[in-house]
Each structure stands twice: as C-alpha cells, then as structure tokens.
Coordinates of C-alpha atoms in Angstrom, one line a residue:
M1 CA -18.3 10.1 -14.9
A2 CA -15.1 11.6 -13.7
L3 CA -12.7 9.2 -12.1
L4 CA -12.1 11.5 -9.2
A5 CA -15.6 10.9 -7.8
L6 CA -15.4 7.1 -8.0
A7 CA -12.9 6.2 -5.3
V8 CA -15.4 4.8 -2.8
A9 CA -18.8 4.3 -4.5
F10 CA -18.1 1.0 -6.3
A11 CA -16.4 -1.0 -3.6
P12 CA -19.0 -3.7 -3.2
Q13 CA -19.3 -4.2 -7.0
A14 CA -15.5 -4.3 -7.3
F15 CA -15.4 -6.8 -4.4
A16 CA -17.5 -9.2 -6.4
Q17 CA -15.6 -8.7 -9.6
Q18 CA -12.2 -9.3 -7.9
N19 CA -13.2 -12.7 -6.6
Q20 CA -13.6 -13.8 -10.2
N21 CA -10.1 -12.6 -11.1
L22 CA -7.5 -14.8 -9.4
S23 CA -3.9 -13.7 -9.8
Q24 CA -1.9 -15.6 -12.3
V25 CA 1.4 -14.7 -10.6
W26 CA 1.0 -15.1 -6.8
V27 CA -1.6 -17.1 -4.8
A28 CA -0.8 -17.9 -1.2
D29 CA -3.5 -20.5 -0.6
Q30 CA -2.1 -23.8 -1.8
G31 CA -5.5 -25.5 -2.0
D32 CA -4.6 -28.3 0.4
G33 CA -5.2 -26.7 3.7
T34 CA -1.9 -24.9 3.8
Y35 CA -0.6 -21.5 2.7
I36 CA 2.8 -20.0 1.8
N37 CA 4.3 -16.7 2.8
P38 CA 4.0 -14.0 1.8
I39 CA 0.2 -14.0 1.9
L40 CA 0.3 -10.8 -0.2
H41 CA 3.4 -10.4 -2.5
A42 CA 2.6 -6.7 -2.8
D43 CA 3.5 -3.5 -0.9
Y44 CA 0.9 -3.4 1.8
S45 CA 3.3 -1.7 4.2
D46 CA 2.7 -1.6 8.0
P47 CA -0.4 -3.8 7.9
D48 CA -3.0 -3.8 10.7
V49 CA -6.0 -6.1 10.9
V50 CA -9.3 -6.2 12.9
R51 CA -11.8 -9.0 13.1
V52 CA -15.6 -8.4 13.4
G53 CA -17.5 -11.7 13.5
E54 CA -16.3 -13.8 10.6
D55 CA -14.8 -10.9 8.7
F56 CA -11.2 -9.6 8.8
Y57 CA -10.4 -6.1 7.5
M58 CA -6.8 -4.9 6.9
S59 CA -5.5 -1.4 6.2
A60 CA -1.9 -0.4 5.4
S61 CA 0.3 2.6 4.8
S62 CA -0.4 4.4 1.6
F63 CA 1.9 7.5 2.0
N64 CA 1.2 10.0 -0.8
A65 CA -0.8 7.7 -3.1
T66 CA -4.4 8.6 -3.7
P67 CA -6.9 7.1 -2.9
G68 CA -5.3 6.2 0.5
L69 CA -5.9 3.9 3.4
P70 CA -6.7 0.7 1.4
I71 CA -9.3 -1.7 2.9
L72 CA -8.7 -5.4 2.3
H73 CA -11.1 -8.1 3.3
S74 CA -10.6 -11.8 4.2
K75 CA -12.5 -14.6 5.8
D76 CA -9.4 -16.6 6.7
L77 CA -6.4 -14.3 6.9
V78 CA -4.8 -15.9 3.8
N79 CA -7.1 -15.0 1.0
W80 CA -7.5 -11.2 0.6
T81 CA -9.3 -8.9 -1.8
L82 CA -9.0 -5.1 -2.0
V83 CA -12.5 -3.8 -1.3
N84 CA -12.4 -0.1 -0.6
Y85 CA -10.3 2.9 0.5
A86 CA -11.0 5.0 3.6
L87 CA -9.4 8.1 2.3
P88 CA -10.7 9.2 -1.2
R89 CA -8.2 12.1 -1.2
Q90 CA -5.3 13.1 0.9
V91 CA -5.7 16.0 3.4
P92 CA -4.8 18.9 3.3
L93 CA -6.1 18.8 -0.2
D94 CA -4.0 21.5 -1.7
H95 CA -0.8 20.2 -0.1
F96 CA -1.3 16.8 -1.7
A97 CA -2.3 18.2 -5.1
K98 CA 1.3 17.7 -6.0
P99 CA 3.4 14.5 -5.3
Q100 CA 4.6 14.4 -1.7
H101 CA 6.8 11.3 -1.9
G102 CA 7.1 9.4 1.3
N103 CA 4.7 11.7 3.2
G104 CA 1.0 11.3 4.0
V105 CA -0.4 8.2 5.5
W106 CA 2.0 6.3 7.8
A107 CA 1.3 3.1 9.7
P108 CA -2.5 3.1 10.3
A109 CA -4.3 1.2 13.1
I110 CA -7.7 -0.2 12.4
R111 CA -10.1 -0.9 15.2
Y112 CA -13.8 -1.7 15.8
H113 CA -15.4 0.1 18.7
A114 CA -19.1 0.7 19.7
G115 CA -20.4 -0.4 16.3
E116 CA -18.0 1.6 14.2
Y117 CA -14.7 1.0 12.4
Y118 CA -11.9 3.4 13.2
I119 CA -8.6 4.0 11.5
Y120 CA -5.9 6.2 13.1
W121 CA -2.7 7.2 11.2
G122 CA 0.1 9.6 11.6
D123 CA 1.0 12.2 9.0
P124 CA 4.6 13.1 10.0
D125 CA 4.0 16.7 8.9
F126 CA 0.5 17.4 10.3
G127 CA -0.3 15.1 13.1
I128 CA -2.5 12.2 14.0
Y129 CA -5.7 11.7 12.1
M130 CA -8.8 9.5 12.5
V131 CA -11.5 8.4 10.1
K132 CA -14.5 6.1 11.0
T133 CA -17.5 4.4 9.5
K134 CA -20.3 1.9 10.3
D135 CA -19.8 0.2 6.9
P136 CA -16.2 -0.5 5.8
L137 CA -17.4 -1.1 2.3
G138 CA -19.1 2.3 2.1
A139 CA -18.0 5.9 2.6
W140 CA -15.8 6.8 5.5
D141 CA -16.3 10.0 7.5
E142 CA -14.1 13.0 6.8
P143 CA -10.7 12.9 8.6
V144 CA -10.5 14.3 12.1
L145 CA -7.2 15.8 13.4
V146 CA -6.9 14.1 16.7
E147 CA -3.6 15.8 17.6
A148 CA -1.7 18.3 15.5
G149 CA 2.1 18.2 15.6
K150 CA 5.3 17.3 13.7
G151 CA 6.7 13.8 13.8
L152 CA 3.7 12.1 15.6
I153 CA 3.5 8.7 14.0
D154 CA 2.3 5.1 14.3
P155 CA -0.7 5.8 16.6
C156 CA -3.0 3.1 18.1
P157 CA -6.1 3.6 20.2
L158 CA -7.3 1.5 23.2
W159 CA -10.7 1.8 24.8
D160 CA -10.5 0.3 28.3
E161 CA -13.2 -1.5 30.2
D162 CA -13.3 1.3 32.8
G163 CA -14.5 3.9 30.4
K164 CA -11.1 5.5 29.8
A165 CA -9.4 5.7 26.4
Y166 CA -5.7 6.0 25.4
L167 CA -3.6 6.6 22.4
S168 CA -0.1 5.2 21.9
H169 CA 2.3 6.6 19.3
A170 CA 6.0 6.9 18.3
F171 CA 8.1 9.8 16.9
A172 CA 9.7 10.4 13.5
G173 CA 13.2 11.8 14.2
S174 CA 13.2 13.6 10.8
R175 CA 10.4 15.9 12.1
A176 CA 10.2 15.6 15.8
G177 CA 13.9 15.7 16.5
I178 CA 13.6 12.6 18.7
K179 CA 13.0 8.9 18.0
S180 CA 13.2 5.4 19.5
V181 CA 10.7 6.3 22.3
L182 CA 7.1 5.5 22.8
V183 CA 4.3 7.4 24.6
V184 CA 0.8 6.8 25.8
K185 CA -1.7 9.6 26.1
P186 CA -5.2 10.0 27.4
M187 CA -7.9 10.3 24.8
N188 CA -11.5 11.2 24.9
W189 CA -14.0 8.3 24.7
E190 CA -15.2 9.5 21.3
G191 CA -11.6 9.0 20.0
T192 CA -11.5 12.5 18.4
K193 CA -8.8 14.2 20.5
T194 CA -6.0 13.5 23.0
T195 CA -6.7 15.1 26.3
G196 CA -3.2 15.3 27.9
A197 CA 0.5 15.1 27.3
G198 CA 0.7 11.5 28.5
K199 CA 3.8 9.7 29.5
L200 CA 6.9 8.4 27.9
V201 CA 6.5 4.7 28.5
F202 CA 9.5 3.2 26.7
D203 CA 13.0 4.3 25.6
G204 CA 14.6 1.9 23.1
H205 CA 17.8 3.8 22.5
D206 CA 20.0 1.2 24.2
A207 CA 18.6 -2.2 23.2
H208 CA 15.8 -1.5 20.7
P209 CA 16.8 1.4 18.5
T210 CA 14.1 2.9 16.1
V211 CA 11.3 1.4 18.2
E212 CA 8.1 2.5 16.5
G213 CA 4.9 1.1 14.9
T214 CA 2.8 0.8 18.1
K215 CA -0.2 -1.5 18.4
F216 CA -2.0 -1.2 21.8
Y217 CA -3.9 -4.2 23.3
K218 CA -5.3 -5.5 26.6
R219 CA -5.3 -9.1 27.6
N220 CA -5.6 -10.9 31.0
G221 CA -5.2 -7.7 32.9
Y222 CA -2.1 -6.7 31.0
Y223 CA -1.6 -3.8 28.7
Y224 CA 0.5 -4.7 25.7
I225 CA 2.3 -2.5 23.2
F226 CA 3.5 -4.4 20.1
A227 CA 6.3 -2.4 18.5
P228 CA 8.9 -3.2 15.9
A229 CA 12.5 -2.3 16.6
G230 CA 15.9 -2.5 15.0
G231 CA 15.1 -0.9 11.6
V232 CA 12.8 -1.8 8.7
A233 CA 15.0 -4.3 6.9
T234 CA 16.9 -5.7 9.9
G235 CA 14.7 -5.6 13.0
W236 CA 12.6 -7.7 15.3
Q237 CA 9.1 -7.7 16.9
L238 CA 9.2 -6.3 20.4
I239 CA 6.4 -6.9 23.0
L240 CA 5.9 -4.6 26.0
R241 CA 3.5 -5.4 28.9
S242 CA 2.4 -3.7 32.0
K243 CA -0.5 -3.8 34.5
N244 CA -0.8 0.0 34.0
P245 CA -1.2 1.7 30.7
Y246 CA 1.5 4.2 31.6
G247 CA 3.9 1.5 32.7
P248 CA 6.5 0.5 33.7
Y249 CA 6.7 -2.0 30.9
E250 CA 8.5 -5.3 30.8
E251 CA 9.9 -6.4 27.4
H252 CA 10.1 -9.5 25.3
I253 CA 11.2 -10.3 21.7
S254 CA 8.5 -12.5 20.1
L255 CA 9.7 -12.7 16.5
A256 CA 13.1 -12.3 14.7
Q257 CA 14.7 -13.5 11.5
G258 CA 16.4 -16.5 13.1
D259 CA 17.6 -19.1 10.6
T260 CA 15.2 -18.0 7.8
P261 CA 15.5 -15.8 4.7
I262 CA 12.8 -13.4 6.1
N263 CA 14.6 -10.2 7.0
G264 CA 13.2 -7.7 9.5
P265 CA 10.0 -9.6 10.3
H266 CA 7.9 -7.1 12.3
Q267 CA 5.3 -4.4 12.5
G268 CA 1.8 -5.6 12.1
A269 CA -1.3 -7.0 13.8
W270 CA -2.1 -9.5 16.5
I271 CA -5.5 -11.0 15.5
D272 CA -7.6 -13.9 16.8
T273 CA -10.1 -16.1 14.9
D274 CA -13.6 -17.1 15.9
Q275 CA -12.1 -20.6 16.6
G276 CA -9.8 -19.3 19.3
E277 CA -6.5 -19.2 17.4
D278 CA -4.0 -16.4 17.5
W279 CA -2.1 -15.0 14.5
F280 CA 0.3 -12.2 13.6
V281 CA 0.3 -10.3 10.3
H282 CA 3.5 -8.5 9.5
F283 CA 5.6 -7.2 6.7
Q284 CA 9.0 -7.9 5.2
D285 CA 11.0 -5.3 3.3
V286 CA 12.2 -6.7 -0.1
E287 CA 13.4 -3.4 -1.7
A288 CA 11.9 -2.9 -5.2
Y289 CA 9.0 -5.2 -4.3
G290 CA 8.1 -3.1 -1.3
R291 CA 7.0 -4.3 2.1
I292 CA 5.2 -7.6 1.5
T293 CA 2.8 -9.2 3.9
H294 CA 3.3 -12.4 5.9
L295 CA 1.2 -14.4 8.3
Q296 CA 2.6 -16.1 11.4
P297 CA 0.9 -18.5 13.9
M298 CA 1.1 -17.1 17.4
A299 CA 1.0 -18.8 20.9
W300 CA 0.8 -17.4 24.4
K301 CA 2.9 -18.7 27.3
N302 CA 3.0 -17.1 30.7
D303 CA 1.2 -14.1 29.1
W304 CA 3.9 -13.6 26.5
P305 CA 3.3 -14.2 22.8
T306 CA 5.7 -16.2 20.5
M307 CA 5.2 -15.8 16.8
G308 CA 6.1 -18.2 14.0
E309 CA 8.0 -21.4 15.0
D310 CA 10.3 -21.6 18.0
P311 CA 12.7 -24.5 17.4
D312 CA 15.0 -23.7 20.4
G313 CA 12.1 -23.0 22.8
D314 CA 13.5 -19.6 23.9
G315 CA 10.2 -17.8 23.4
T316 CA 11.4 -15.8 20.3
G317 CA 10.0 -17.3 17.2
Q318 CA 11.1 -17.2 13.6
P319 CA 9.0 -16.9 10.4
V320 CA 7.3 -19.8 8.8
L321 CA 7.5 -20.2 5.0
K322 CA 4.6 -22.6 4.8
Y323 CA 1.9 -23.5 7.4
K324 CA -1.6 -24.9 7.9
K325 CA -4.3 -22.3 7.3
P326 CA -6.1 -20.7 10.2
K327 CA -9.2 -22.4 11.6
V328 CA -12.2 -20.3 10.9
G329 CA -16.0 -20.9 11.0
A330 CA -16.7 -19.2 7.7
K331 CA -16.7 -20.8 4.3
T332 CA -13.7 -19.5 2.4
E333 CA -12.6 -19.2 -1.2
I334 CA -9.2 -18.7 -2.8
A335 CA -8.9 -15.0 -3.6
T336 CA -6.4 -12.4 -4.5
P337 CA -6.4 -8.6 -5.0
A338 CA -7.2 -7.5 -8.5
E339 CA -4.3 -6.8 -10.9
S340 CA -5.5 -6.9 -14.5
D341 CA -8.2 -4.4 -15.7
E342 CA -10.3 -4.7 -18.8
F343 CA -11.8 -1.2 -18.1
S344 CA -15.2 -2.6 -19.0
G345 CA -17.0 -1.4 -15.8
A346 CA -18.3 1.9 -14.6
D347 CA -14.9 2.6 -12.9
I348 CA -11.3 1.4 -12.9
G349 CA -10.2 -1.3 -10.5
L350 CA -9.4 -0.5 -6.9
Q351 CA -5.7 -1.5 -7.5
W352 CA -5.1 1.9 -9.2
Q353 CA -3.7 4.9 -7.3
W354 CA -2.6 8.3 -8.4
Q355 CA 0.7 9.9 -7.4
A356 CA -1.2 12.9 -6.0
N357 CA -4.8 14.1 -5.4
P358 CA -6.4 13.8 -8.9
E359 CA -8.1 16.3 -11.0
A360 CA -11.4 15.4 -12.6
T361 CA -10.0 15.9 -16.1
W362 CA -7.2 13.3 -16.0
A363 CA -9.2 10.2 -16.6
F364 CA -12.7 9.0 -17.5
A365 CA -14.1 5.5 -17.4
N366 CA -16.1 4.8 -20.6
P367 CA -18.1 1.6 -19.9
A368 CA -20.0 2.0 -23.3
D369 CA -16.9 1.1 -25.2
G370 CA -14.9 -0.6 -22.5
K371 CA -11.9 1.7 -22.4
L372 CA -10.2 4.1 -20.1
R373 CA -9.6 7.6 -21.5
L374 CA -6.5 9.3 -20.2
F375 CA -6.2 13.0 -21.3
T376 CA -2.7 14.4 -21.4
A377 CA -2.1 16.8 -18.5
K378 CA 0.6 19.5 -18.5
L379 CA 3.6 18.7 -16.4
P380 CA 4.2 21.2 -13.5
D381 CA 6.4 24.1 -14.6
D382 CA 9.0 23.1 -12.1
A383 CA 8.9 19.4 -13.0
K384 CA 12.3 17.9 -13.8
N385 CA 11.0 14.5 -14.7
L386 CA 8.0 12.2 -13.9
W387 CA 8.9 12.1 -10.2
D388 CA 7.2 15.5 -10.1
A389 CA 4.2 14.5 -12.3
P390 CA 0.9 14.1 -10.2
N391 CA -1.0 12.2 -12.9
L392 CA 0.7 8.8 -12.9
L393 CA -1.9 6.0 -12.6
L394 CA 0.0 3.2 -10.8
Q395 CA -0.4 -0.1 -9.0
K396 CA 1.9 -2.3 -6.9
F397 CA 4.2 -5.0 -8.1
P398 CA 2.2 -8.2 -7.5
A399 CA 4.9 -10.9 -7.5
A400 CA 8.7 -11.4 -7.9
E401 CA 8.1 -12.3 -11.6
F402 CA 5.3 -11.1 -13.9
V403 CA 4.5 -9.6 -17.3
T404 CA 2.3 -6.6 -17.8
T405 CA 0.8 -5.8 -21.2
T406 CA -1.5 -2.9 -22.1
S407 CA -3.2 -2.0 -25.3
L408 CA -3.9 1.6 -26.2
K409 CA -4.8 4.0 -29.0
F410 CA -3.2 7.5 -29.0
T411 CA -5.0 10.5 -30.4
P412 CA -2.7 13.5 -30.1
N413 CA -3.9 17.1 -30.2
P414 CA -2.8 18.4 -33.6
K415 CA -2.1 21.8 -32.0
L416 CA 0.4 20.3 -29.7
K417 CA 3.7 18.5 -30.0
G418 CA 5.5 16.4 -27.5
E419 CA 2.4 14.8 -25.9
Q420 CA 3.3 11.4 -24.4
V421 CA 1.3 8.4 -23.3
G422 CA 3.0 5.2 -22.0
L423 CA 3.7 2.3 -19.7
V424 CA 6.0 3.1 -16.8
V425 CA 7.9 1.3 -14.0
M426 CA 8.1 3.9 -11.4
G427 CA 10.5 4.4 -8.4
M428 CA 13.2 6.7 -7.4
S429 CA 14.6 5.7 -10.8
Y430 CA 12.2 4.8 -13.5
A431 CA 11.8 3.6 -17.1
Y432 CA 9.0 3.6 -19.7
L433 CA 7.9 3.1 -23.2
A434 CA 5.9 6.0 -24.6
L435 CA 4.2 7.2 -27.8
E436 CA 5.1 10.8 -28.5
S437 CA 3.5 13.1 -31.0
G438 CA 6.0 14.8 -33.4
E439 CA 6.0 17.0 -36.5
E440 CA 5.7 14.0 -38.8
G441 CA 3.7 11.5 -36.8
I442 CA 3.8 9.4 -33.7
Y443 CA 7.1 8.1 -32.4
L444 CA 7.8 5.3 -29.9
N445 CA 10.5 6.0 -27.4
Y446 CA 12.3 4.1 -24.6
V447 CA 13.1 6.4 -21.7
S448 CA 15.0 5.9 -18.5
C449 CA 15.7 8.2 -15.6
L450 CA 18.3 7.3 -13.0
D451 CA 18.0 9.1 -9.6
A452 CA 14.8 10.8 -10.6
E453 CA 14.2 11.7 -7.0
H454 CA 17.1 14.2 -7.1
G455 CA 16.0 15.8 -10.4
K456 CA 18.3 14.0 -12.8
P457 CA 17.2 14.3 -16.5
E458 CA 15.7 11.5 -18.6
S459 CA 17.6 9.6 -21.3
K460 CA 15.6 9.0 -24.4
K461 CA 16.1 6.5 -27.2
Q462 CA 13.8 6.6 -30.2
L463 CA 12.8 3.1 -31.2
A464 CA 10.4 3.6 -34.2
K465 CA 8.1 5.9 -36.1
L466 CA 4.7 4.1 -35.9
G467 CA 2.6 3.4 -38.9
G468 CA -0.6 4.0 -36.9
N469 CA -1.7 5.1 -33.5
E470 CA -2.5 1.8 -31.9
V471 CA 0.1 -0.2 -30.0
Q472 CA 0.6 -2.8 -27.3
L473 CA 3.2 -2.0 -24.7
R474 CA 4.8 -4.7 -22.5
V475 CA 7.2 -5.0 -19.6
K476 CA 8.5 -8.3 -18.3
V477 CA 9.7 -8.2 -14.7
E478 CA 12.1 -11.0 -13.6
K479 CA 13.6 -11.8 -10.2
G480 CA 15.6 -8.9 -8.8
G481 CA 13.3 -6.4 -10.5
I482 CA 14.9 -6.8 -13.9
C483 CA 12.6 -5.1 -16.4
S484 CA 12.5 -5.7 -20.2
F485 CA 10.3 -3.5 -22.3
S486 CA 8.8 -4.4 -25.7
Y487 CA 6.1 -3.2 -28.1
S488 CA 3.9 -4.5 -30.8
E489 CA 1.9 -2.9 -33.6
N490 CA -0.1 -6.0 -34.5
G491 CA -0.6 -7.6 -31.1
K492 CA 1.4 -10.7 -32.1
E493 CA 5.1 -10.0 -32.7
F494 CA 6.8 -7.9 -30.0
T495 CA 10.0 -5.9 -30.6
E496 CA 12.4 -5.5 -27.6
A497 CA 13.5 -2.1 -26.5
G498 CA 17.0 -3.5 -26.4
E499 CA 17.9 -2.4 -22.9
T500 CA 17.0 -3.6 -19.4
F501 CA 16.2 -1.6 -16.4
T502 CA 16.5 -2.6 -12.7
A503 CA 13.5 -1.5 -10.7
V504 CA 14.2 0.4 -7.5
P505 CA 11.9 1.4 -4.6
G506 CA 10.1 4.7 -4.3
K507 CA 10.1 6.7 -1.2
W508 CA 9.3 4.2 1.6
I509 CA 7.4 2.1 -1.0
G510 CA 8.1 -0.5 -3.6
A511 CA 8.3 0.1 -7.3
K512 CA 5.0 0.5 -9.2
V513 CA 3.8 -0.2 -12.7
G514 CA 1.2 1.8 -14.6
L515 CA 0.1 4.4 -17.1
F516 CA 0.6 8.1 -17.8
A517 CA -0.4 10.8 -20.3
T518 CA 1.6 14.1 -20.2
R519 CA 2.4 17.2 -22.2
T520 CA 4.8 20.1 -21.7
T521 CA 2.7 22.9 -23.3
H522 CA -0.6 24.5 -22.6
T523 CA -3.6 25.0 -24.8
N524 CA -7.4 24.9 -24.3
D525 CA -7.6 21.3 -25.3
S526 CA -5.8 18.0 -25.0
G527 CA -4.8 14.8 -26.7
F528 CA -5.7 11.5 -25.2
A529 CA -5.1 7.8 -25.0
D530 CA -7.9 5.2 -25.0
V531 CA -6.6 2.3 -23.0
D532 CA -8.4 -0.9 -24.0
W533 CA -7.0 -3.2 -21.2
F534 CA -4.1 -3.7 -18.8
R535 CA -3.2 -7.3 -18.1
V536 CA -0.9 -8.9 -15.6
G537 CA 0.2 -12.5 -16.1
K538 CA 3.0 -14.9 -16.4
E539 CA 3.6 -14.1 -20.1

C-alpha cells in the first residue's frame, strides 16, 4: 500500500504500539508523582490543548511538513503519545508539492464544540483554515477557508453562551505589513467563516512588541485573550481581559523567565483537569532542538492567572523545572511519542513527516518482510541541494543527547549513476552519510552543506568503496547539537566519518533526523533502499 494513503488510517493501531515503546532518551514522568520539564523534548511548536472528559488532545504548528497538524493524546498532561494527524496533506495541494520552508500551518487552536473537535490555524500566505471531526483518532474533514488573506495568523475561536461566536487572531508583518496588534471578529455559529471586519482590541507596539499567538477564553464573565509577546526566544506570557469581547482590555503578565534558565516561556494553552486544577502548556525555543514543550501549574487570584511559581508574589510567575503531576481521575501510564521504527507494521510510525506533499511512488511499507522501501526520486531541476528536495522523510530531535542508527540495503538501478540513499540531519545547514552508485560499485560519502537555505553547494568527502550493498549508518548527537556520523558494514564495528557537524534549526523549526533516496537523472525506473529499522537510543 502506498505510504501516501496511510497518514490517518492507522492512528488507533499506532497509538497502542507507541505505548509499548517508551523513549530511551527523554521521559518527563519521574515515576514518583513528579515530572520534569520539558514534558516533550521535541519540536511541538505553539502547542494548544483541549480536554474532553478524561482525555487531553494537543495540536501544534507543523509548517510545511506533511502530514500536518499532529494530534497528541494524554490522560495527565505529562505523558503524551502521538496518535494522529488532522491534515494528511497540505493545501493548496500543488503549492505544497514542493518544500515551502516555514510556511503552511502556523499556531493552531484546538477546541471541542457541540460534539465535534475543531482546529483553526493561520497559513500566512492564504488565510485562516479550519478542520473538524467527531473522532480525533479518525479522519478529519477537508479544510475550510474561514477567511482568505495575507498575514492572518494565530486564530482562536470562542463560542459564547448567548449564541454568538468570535475569532481572534494576530498579523504576520512579513505578509500583512502590520504586526504587534490583535483583532476580534464575529464568526458564524458553524465556525466556517468570519462575518465582519471586527475590531482591533490590543496594540502591543509600546510595551508588548510582537504580540501574537492568541488563545480566546471566557471565565467568570470575563473574556480573556492569552497572547505571547516580546519575541519567540525572549518574551513573556501576556493576559488580556475584558467584560466585552471587543474590549477595552486590561493587561497582566502571568509568566516570564524570572531567575530560571527557561527563556521565552510563552504561547500555549490554559487547560483544567477533571479534578479542578489549572495548568498551562507552553513552549521554549532551544534553537537546533526546536520549540520544546513545558507544563506549568496555574492559579487564579482576583480573576488574573499566575503561571509557574511566584516567589516574590507579584502575580508574574516563572517556570518550574520539576513539579508534582496534575491530579486527574483517570488511570495513567508512563508514555512518550514514538521515535524508533522497526517498519514491521502496515505503515510507518506517526513520527515521520515529509518535507512536502508526498507522491505515492516515494515509499512503500512492506509488512511481509518488515522493511520500508524508499525509491530514489529525481531532484527538482532547480534544486541546489537537499533544501529543495521534497522527499526527505524526517522526524524531530527527541532529546538533547541521543544516537540514531539505521540499517539498510541499497539496490541501485544499473541504468543510472549517482543515486543516493542515506541518513541526514536536516536544517538550514545539514550533513549526511549516503551510499552512492558509481561506475565501479557503491561508495559511501560524508556530505555537509552550510547555509543550504540560500543555495550553497554541498561539500562531499568519499569515505569508502563498499564491499557489498548493506550498511548501518549512525549519527550521535551530543549537547549543543554536535553530530558525529559513523558507519558499519558488519553491524559491530563502526568507522567514524572523521568530522563533526553542529546541527542548526530549520525555518521556524528545530533540526530533524531521517532518511532520503534521490537521483539527478530520469529514466523509466528507479533504484531503491530497503530500510530494515531506524532506532533511537542512548548508544
């Protein structure tokens, strides 16, 4: 079965499998009633969470990666598994058939209304979209364009008790030509379109520059807009409140870095438990590791929230590094999103995403022999390096330190030369180990590309001519994103590539690690790699 068609169908099965595969490199639950931050040491940027009964569901920015809009599930806000995607392919389909780095899905809001789950997100080039479903583990409806426009980002709906509905959002200066302001617009009750121009409800230029990331709530007669300000890596969590959805709004800073090492703690979700506790899920930008996910206790005083701990009692909290777990009624288990993949099921794991909308010929899961077959695909004619390659199969960095090893067999097409299959650490600069078909056999190369985003060429070093076509490729990632590549032809002794590479972020995302299979020429057939497994561990 083609990989393209499998983005949603196997979510419940994958959910069960993932609970059996605890991460070896990062577990937030300490097993003694406490947790450590981050709860997810992975790039789930701009997280938002909704609770329905005993179940918590999270979504996050996915930008150009496909499938998009990840759906994570938890019973206690600490232990999360990746269970589905709400967006099997990016729309418009043709636009996202090639890499659109940093574009696509920005800052979603997930809500539950009238028996259905809704996700709203802003695409900075096309407008505000919405998808919905009655079953978050199943298929989501086709996207609806709620409002077309440039630079409309970070939307959040609110359905009021009086039968009126609203949508808040911010603006991306790069497209809209304005930024640091928030608006609230009327929306139809179905949530499918805005019905008016709305009002500018907050201007952050003076004290809260780059205010964005709206989350819209109502509590005790107050309308609240939770919004980060001050910049991704340096900002704080702003709270606005008013008795009227269109303002005027009072302001309060509920969370800032304080005396902690947690820079820019903001943008996320206020969520309560079925036991009456309040919590805040947010991100922290850590460069090559992306925007990792933290959990803060939250308390209300005089109808203002304070997040984290507040040692000086001024109402502005600072992040906790370790804390007691939330009280919930459900039975919970220690769990983490999947990282390793044995490729033994009917589909690949949900941790994998492509760099663009996939074609059906790129990859096939072969459960009969427990391997993933990657066919080499021709690079676009205008590609300067792998930054422009759509068929990179990647996953997020899962911890500050980890080792990834993959085992594969390369079968080149004898009519072609220069086919490559390999293991890559991808960002705005990248490095990889790859098997390449040549005139006299298969060669192993170490390749790096600095400033790939701006079209700089690759630098290649030939390491060996292989005796066969089976190899294990490995990358060890140490603190600071220092990557050391090595390879083995017998699965026991590994030979170092002899150089190190420092991982860097992608466009608004962290670095990723994964697989690729490419060629530069065209014929009516292709070589391929059979990937036996891909494992993430401490060594």
